[in-house]
CSV table of C-alpha atoms and ligand atoms in Angstrom, one decimal:
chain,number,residue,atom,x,y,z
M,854,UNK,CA,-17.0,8.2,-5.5
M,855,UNK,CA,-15.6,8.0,-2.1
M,856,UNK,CA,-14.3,5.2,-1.2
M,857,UNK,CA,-14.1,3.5,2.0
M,858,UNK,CA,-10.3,3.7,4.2
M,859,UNK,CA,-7.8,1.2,3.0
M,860,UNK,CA,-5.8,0.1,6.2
M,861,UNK,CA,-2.8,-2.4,4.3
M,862,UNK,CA,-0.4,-4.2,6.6
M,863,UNK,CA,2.9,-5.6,5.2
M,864,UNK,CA,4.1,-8.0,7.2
M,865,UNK,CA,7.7,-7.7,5.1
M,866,UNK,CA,9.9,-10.7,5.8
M,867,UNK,CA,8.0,-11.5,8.8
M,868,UNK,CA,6.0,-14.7,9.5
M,869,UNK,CA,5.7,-18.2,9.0
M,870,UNK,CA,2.4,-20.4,9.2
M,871,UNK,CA,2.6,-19.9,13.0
M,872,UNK,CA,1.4,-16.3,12.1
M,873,UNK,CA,-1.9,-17.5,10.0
M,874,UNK,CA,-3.5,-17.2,13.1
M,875,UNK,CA,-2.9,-13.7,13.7
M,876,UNK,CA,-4.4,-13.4,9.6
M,877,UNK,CA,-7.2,-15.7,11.0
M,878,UNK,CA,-8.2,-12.7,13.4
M,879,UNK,CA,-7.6,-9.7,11.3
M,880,UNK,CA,-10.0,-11.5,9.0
M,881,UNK,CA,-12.8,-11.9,12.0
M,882,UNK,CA,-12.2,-8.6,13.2
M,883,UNK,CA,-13.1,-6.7,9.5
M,884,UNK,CA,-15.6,-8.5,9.0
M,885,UNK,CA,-17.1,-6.2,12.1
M,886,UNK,CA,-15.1,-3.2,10.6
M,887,UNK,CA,-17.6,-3.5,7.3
M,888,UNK,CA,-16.4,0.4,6.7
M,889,UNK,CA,-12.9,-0.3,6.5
M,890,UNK,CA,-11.6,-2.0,3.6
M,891,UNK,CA,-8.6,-4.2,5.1
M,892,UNK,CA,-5.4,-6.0,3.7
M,893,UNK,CA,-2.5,-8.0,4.0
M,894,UNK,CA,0.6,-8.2,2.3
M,895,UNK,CA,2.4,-11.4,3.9
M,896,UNK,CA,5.6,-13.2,2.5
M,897,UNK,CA,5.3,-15.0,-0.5
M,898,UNK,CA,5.2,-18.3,1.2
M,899,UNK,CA,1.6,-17.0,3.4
M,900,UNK,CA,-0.1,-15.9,0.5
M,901,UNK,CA,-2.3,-19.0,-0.7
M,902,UNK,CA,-2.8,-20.3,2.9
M,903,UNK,CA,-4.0,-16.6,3.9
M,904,UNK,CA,-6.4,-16.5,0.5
M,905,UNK,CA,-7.7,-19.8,1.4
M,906,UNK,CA,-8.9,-18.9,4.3
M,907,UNK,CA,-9.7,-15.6,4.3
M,908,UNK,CA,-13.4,-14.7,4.2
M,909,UNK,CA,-13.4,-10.9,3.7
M,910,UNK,CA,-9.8,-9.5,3.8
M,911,UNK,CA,-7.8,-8.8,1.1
M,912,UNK,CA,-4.4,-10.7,0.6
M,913,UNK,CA,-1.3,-9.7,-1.6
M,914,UNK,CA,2.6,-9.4,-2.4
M,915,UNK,CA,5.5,-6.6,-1.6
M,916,UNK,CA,6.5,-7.1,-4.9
M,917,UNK,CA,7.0,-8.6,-8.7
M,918,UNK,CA,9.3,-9.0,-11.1
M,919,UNK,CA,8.6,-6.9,-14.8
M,920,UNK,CA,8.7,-10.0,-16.6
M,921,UNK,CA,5.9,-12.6,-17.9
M,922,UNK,CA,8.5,-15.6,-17.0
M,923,UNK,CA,12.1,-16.9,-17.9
M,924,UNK,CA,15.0,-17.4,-16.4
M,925,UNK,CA,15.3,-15.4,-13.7
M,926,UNK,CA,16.2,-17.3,-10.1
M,927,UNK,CA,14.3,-16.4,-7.2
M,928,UNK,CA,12.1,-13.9,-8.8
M,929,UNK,CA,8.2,-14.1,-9.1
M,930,UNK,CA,6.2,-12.9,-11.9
M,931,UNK,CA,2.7,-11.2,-10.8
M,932,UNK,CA,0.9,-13.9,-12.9
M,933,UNK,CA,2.4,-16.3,-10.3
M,934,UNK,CA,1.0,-14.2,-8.1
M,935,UNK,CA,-2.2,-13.7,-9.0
M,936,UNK,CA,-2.4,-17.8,-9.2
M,937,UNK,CA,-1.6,-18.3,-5.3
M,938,UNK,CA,-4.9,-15.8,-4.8
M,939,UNK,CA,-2.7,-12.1,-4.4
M,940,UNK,CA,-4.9,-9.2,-5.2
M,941,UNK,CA,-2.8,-6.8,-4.8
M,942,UNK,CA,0.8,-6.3,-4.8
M,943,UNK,CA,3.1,-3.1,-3.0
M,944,UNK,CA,5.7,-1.9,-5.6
M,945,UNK,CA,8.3,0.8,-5.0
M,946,UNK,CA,8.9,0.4,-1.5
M,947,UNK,CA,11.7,2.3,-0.3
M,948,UNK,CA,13.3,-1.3,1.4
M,949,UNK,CA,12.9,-2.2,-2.3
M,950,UNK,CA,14.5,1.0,-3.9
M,951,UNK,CA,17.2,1.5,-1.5
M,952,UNK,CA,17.6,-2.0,-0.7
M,953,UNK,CA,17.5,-4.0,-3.9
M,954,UNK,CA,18.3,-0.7,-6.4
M,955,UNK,CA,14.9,-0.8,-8.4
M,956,UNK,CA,15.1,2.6,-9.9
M,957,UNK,CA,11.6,4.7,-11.3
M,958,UNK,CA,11.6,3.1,-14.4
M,959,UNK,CA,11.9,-0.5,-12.9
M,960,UNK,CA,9.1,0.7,-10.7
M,961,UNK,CA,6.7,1.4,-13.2
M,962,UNK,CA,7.6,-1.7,-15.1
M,963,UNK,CA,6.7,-3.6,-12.5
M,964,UNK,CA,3.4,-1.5,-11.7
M,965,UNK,CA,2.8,-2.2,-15.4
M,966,UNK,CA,3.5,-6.2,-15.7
M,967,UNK,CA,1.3,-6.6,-12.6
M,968,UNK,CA,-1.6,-4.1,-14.0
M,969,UNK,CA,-1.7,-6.3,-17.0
M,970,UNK,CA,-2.1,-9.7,-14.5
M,971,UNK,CA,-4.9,-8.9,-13.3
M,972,UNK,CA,-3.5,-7.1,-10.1
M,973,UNK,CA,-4.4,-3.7,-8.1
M,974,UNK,CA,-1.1,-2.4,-7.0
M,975,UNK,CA,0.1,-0.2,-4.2
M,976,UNK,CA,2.8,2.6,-5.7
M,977,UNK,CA,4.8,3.8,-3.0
M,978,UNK,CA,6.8,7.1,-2.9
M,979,UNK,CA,8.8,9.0,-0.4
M,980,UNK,CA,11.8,11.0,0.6
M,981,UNK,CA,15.0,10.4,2.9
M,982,UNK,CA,15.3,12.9,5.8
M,983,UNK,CA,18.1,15.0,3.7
M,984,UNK,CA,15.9,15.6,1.2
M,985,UNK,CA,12.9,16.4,3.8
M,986,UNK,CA,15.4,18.5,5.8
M,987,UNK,CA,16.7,20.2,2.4
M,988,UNK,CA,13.3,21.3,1.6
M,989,UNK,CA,12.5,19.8,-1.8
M,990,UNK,CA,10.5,16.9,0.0
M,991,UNK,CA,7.4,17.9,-2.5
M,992,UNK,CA,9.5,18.5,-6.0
M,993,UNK,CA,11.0,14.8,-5.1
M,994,UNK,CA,8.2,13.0,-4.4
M,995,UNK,CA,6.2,14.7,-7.7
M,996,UNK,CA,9.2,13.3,-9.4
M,997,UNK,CA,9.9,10.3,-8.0
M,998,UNK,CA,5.9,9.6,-8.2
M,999,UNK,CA,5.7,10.8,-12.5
M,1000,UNK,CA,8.3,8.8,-13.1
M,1001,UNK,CA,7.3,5.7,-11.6
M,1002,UNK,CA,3.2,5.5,-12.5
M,1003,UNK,CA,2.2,2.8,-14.6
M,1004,UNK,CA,1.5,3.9,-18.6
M,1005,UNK,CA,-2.4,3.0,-19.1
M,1006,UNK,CA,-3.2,1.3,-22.3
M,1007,UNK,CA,-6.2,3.2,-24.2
M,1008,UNK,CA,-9.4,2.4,-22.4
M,1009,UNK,CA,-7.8,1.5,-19.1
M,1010,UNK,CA,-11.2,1.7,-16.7
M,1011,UNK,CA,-10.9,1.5,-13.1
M,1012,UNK,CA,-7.8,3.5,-12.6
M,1013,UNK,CA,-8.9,4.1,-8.6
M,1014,UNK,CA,-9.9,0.5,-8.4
M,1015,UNK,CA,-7.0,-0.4,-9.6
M,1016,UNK,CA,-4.2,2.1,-8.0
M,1017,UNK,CA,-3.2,3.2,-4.7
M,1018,UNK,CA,-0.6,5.4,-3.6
M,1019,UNK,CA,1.1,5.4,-0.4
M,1020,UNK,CA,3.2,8.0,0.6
M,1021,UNK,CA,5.9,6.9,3.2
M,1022,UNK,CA,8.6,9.4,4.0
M,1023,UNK,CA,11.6,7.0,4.8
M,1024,UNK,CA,12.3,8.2,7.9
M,1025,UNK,CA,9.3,7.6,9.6
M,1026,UNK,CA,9.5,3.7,8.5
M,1027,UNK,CA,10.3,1.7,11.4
M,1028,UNK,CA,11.3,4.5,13.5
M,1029,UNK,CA,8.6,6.2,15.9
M,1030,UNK,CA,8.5,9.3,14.0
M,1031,UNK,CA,5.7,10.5,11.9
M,1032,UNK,CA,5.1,13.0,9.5
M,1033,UNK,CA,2.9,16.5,10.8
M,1034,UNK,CA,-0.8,16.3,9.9
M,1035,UNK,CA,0.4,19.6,8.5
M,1036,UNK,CA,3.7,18.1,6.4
M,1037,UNK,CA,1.4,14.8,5.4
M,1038,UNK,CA,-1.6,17.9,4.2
M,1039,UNK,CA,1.2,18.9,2.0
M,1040,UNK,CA,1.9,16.3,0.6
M,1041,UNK,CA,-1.0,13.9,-0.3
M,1042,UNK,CA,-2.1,17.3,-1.9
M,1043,UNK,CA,0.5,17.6,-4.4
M,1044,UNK,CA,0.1,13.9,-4.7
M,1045,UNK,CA,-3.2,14.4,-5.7
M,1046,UNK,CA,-2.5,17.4,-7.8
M,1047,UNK,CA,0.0,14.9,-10.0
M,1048,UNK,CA,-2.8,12.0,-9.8
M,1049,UNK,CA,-5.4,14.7,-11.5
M,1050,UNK,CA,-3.3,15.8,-13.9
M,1051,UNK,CA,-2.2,12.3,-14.9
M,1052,UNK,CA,-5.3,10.8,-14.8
M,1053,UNK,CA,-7.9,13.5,-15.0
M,1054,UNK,CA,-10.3,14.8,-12.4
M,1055,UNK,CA,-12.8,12.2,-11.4
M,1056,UNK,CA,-10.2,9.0,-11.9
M,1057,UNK,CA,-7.7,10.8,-10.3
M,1058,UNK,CA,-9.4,12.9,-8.1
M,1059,UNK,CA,-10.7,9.4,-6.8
M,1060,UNK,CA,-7.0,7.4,-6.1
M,1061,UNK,CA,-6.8,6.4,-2.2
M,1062,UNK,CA,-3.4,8.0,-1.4
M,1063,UNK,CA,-2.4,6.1,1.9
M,1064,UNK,CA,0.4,7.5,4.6
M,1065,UNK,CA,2.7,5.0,5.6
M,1066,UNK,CA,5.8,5.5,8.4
M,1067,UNK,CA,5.3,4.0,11.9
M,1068,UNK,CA,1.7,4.2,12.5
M,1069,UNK,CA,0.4,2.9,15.4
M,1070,UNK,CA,-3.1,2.4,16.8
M,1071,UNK,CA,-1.9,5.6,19.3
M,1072,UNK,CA,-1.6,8.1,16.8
M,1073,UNK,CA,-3.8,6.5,13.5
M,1074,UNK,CA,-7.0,8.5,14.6
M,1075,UNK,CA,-4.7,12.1,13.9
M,1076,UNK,CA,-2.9,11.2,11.1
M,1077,UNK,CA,-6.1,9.0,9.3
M,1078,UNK,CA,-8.8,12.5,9.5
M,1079,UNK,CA,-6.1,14.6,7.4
M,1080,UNK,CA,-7.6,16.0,4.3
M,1081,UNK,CA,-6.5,13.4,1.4
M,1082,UNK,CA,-5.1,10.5,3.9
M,1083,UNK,CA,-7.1,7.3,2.0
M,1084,UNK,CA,-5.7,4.7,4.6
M,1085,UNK,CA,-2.5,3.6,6.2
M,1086,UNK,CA,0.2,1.4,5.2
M,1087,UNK,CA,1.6,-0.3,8.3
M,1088,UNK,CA,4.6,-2.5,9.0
M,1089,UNK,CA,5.2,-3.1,12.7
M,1090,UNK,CA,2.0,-2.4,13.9
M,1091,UNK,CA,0.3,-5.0,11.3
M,1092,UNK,CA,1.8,-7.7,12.9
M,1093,UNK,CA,-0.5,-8.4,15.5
M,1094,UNK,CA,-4.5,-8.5,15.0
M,1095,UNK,CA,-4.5,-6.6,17.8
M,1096,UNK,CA,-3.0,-3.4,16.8
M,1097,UNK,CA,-3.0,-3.9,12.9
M,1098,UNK,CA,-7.2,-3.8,14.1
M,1099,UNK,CA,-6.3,-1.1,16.5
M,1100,UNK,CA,-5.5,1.9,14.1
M,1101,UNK,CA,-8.5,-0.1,11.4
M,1102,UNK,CA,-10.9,0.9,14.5
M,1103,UNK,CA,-9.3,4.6,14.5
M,1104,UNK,CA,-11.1,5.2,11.6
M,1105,UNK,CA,-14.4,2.7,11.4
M,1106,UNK,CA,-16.4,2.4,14.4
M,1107,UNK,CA,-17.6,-1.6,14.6
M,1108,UNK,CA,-20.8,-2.1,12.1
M,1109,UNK,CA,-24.1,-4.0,13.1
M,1110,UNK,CA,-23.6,-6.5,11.0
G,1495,PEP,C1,6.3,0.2,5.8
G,1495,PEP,O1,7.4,-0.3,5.8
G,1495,PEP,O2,5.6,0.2,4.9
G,1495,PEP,C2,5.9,0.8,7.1
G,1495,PEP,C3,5.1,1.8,7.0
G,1495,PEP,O3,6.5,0.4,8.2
G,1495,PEP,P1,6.2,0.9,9.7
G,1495,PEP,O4,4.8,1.0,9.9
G,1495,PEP,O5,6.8,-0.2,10.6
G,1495,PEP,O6,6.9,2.2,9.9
């Protein structure tokens, strides 16, 4: 099945309720995009206000904690989550990984605790520019990407309902620089080589595998017609309805209805 683009923005720690106006036009401008499936991952604090009002996009977190509940200060569990009206939640990012420490197999914890809430998640992978410049950009992300997925239960249905993978080579995050349509080509193929082996051909064959690293509405058209690119992930550009709807446009032209 093919499914429509998935254009995500997370808004990181960005935004207080003087931004729900900027959600309030995202959510008015999909509903003209009807081609484009659209999200948001505001802070924490932004995510029931956004679901409350939102008519047609998605809302969701950057991340959860592995565990159900307890005593764990300033953590969030993704039933907590799911309760404030998240749909999704990003896990893996690399401002998580490098930034907080979370290794694979915290990754896929996480992935795991939020399958079983009820969640879709958003898996990200990606290498440093030493590794990209070394050459073994591929053999880490395969790793990285194996080690972190999610363990099904038996009878898991919905896997590419329920998954998304965003690649986002780390430095192209917040810099200006993006991946070649070649180098992202590469990639998302060996992504989805791992996906079909893990997952079998139509479930995995089906996972939208979204690029992520400084898209822009200037360059989204390029990079969003490569073989394999599901959708974007976008930081700075998702900040504003007008250029978070910019690169949506790059791939949907506006619907009738
Ligand atoms: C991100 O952090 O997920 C991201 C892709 O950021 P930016 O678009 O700002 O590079």
């Amino acid at each position: 099945m093919a499914r429509r683009p998935y254009i995500v923005g997370n808004w990181k720690m960005h935004g207080t309720r003087a931004m729900l106006s900027e959600a309030r036009a995202i959510d008015r401008a999909a509903q003209r995009l009807l081609k484009v499936e659209v999200a948001i991952a505001p802070p924490y604090t932004l995510i029931h206000p956004i679901h409350r009002e939102a008519e047609l996009i998605a809302v969701g977190a950057q991340d959860c904690h592995e565990a159900e509940g307890g005593a764990f200060t300033g953590d969030i569990s993704a039933a907590m989550l799911a309760d404030a009206g998240a749909q999704f939640v990003i896990l893996g990012h690399s401002e998580r990984r490098e930034g907080h420490g979370e290794s694979n197999d915290l990754v896929r914890a996480k992935a795991e605790a939020a399958l079983a809430a009820g969640l879709k998640i958003i898996l990200c992978c990606g290498e440093n520019a030493a590794t990209r410049e070394s050459g073994e950009a591929i053999a880490f992300v395969r790793g990285q990407l194996a080690a972190s997925l999610p363990r099904l239960p038996e009878g898991f249905a919905d896997i590419a309902e329920r998954i998304t993978i965003a690649y986002e080579p780390i430095w192209a995050i917040g810099t200006g620089n993006t991946a070649t349509p070649q180098d992202i080509g590469e990639m998302h193929a060996a992504i989805r080589a791992l996906l079909i082996e893990q997952f079998g051909e139509e479930q995995g064959g089906d996972v939208r595998i979204l690029y992520g690293g400084s898209v822009k509405p200037e360059n989204a058209g390029e990079i969003l017609r490569v073989a394999d690119v599901g959708g974007a992930l976008v930081g700075g550009a998702s900040l504003t309805a007008d250029s978070f709807m910019g690169i949506a446009l790059a791939v949907g032209e506006p619907s009738d209805n």
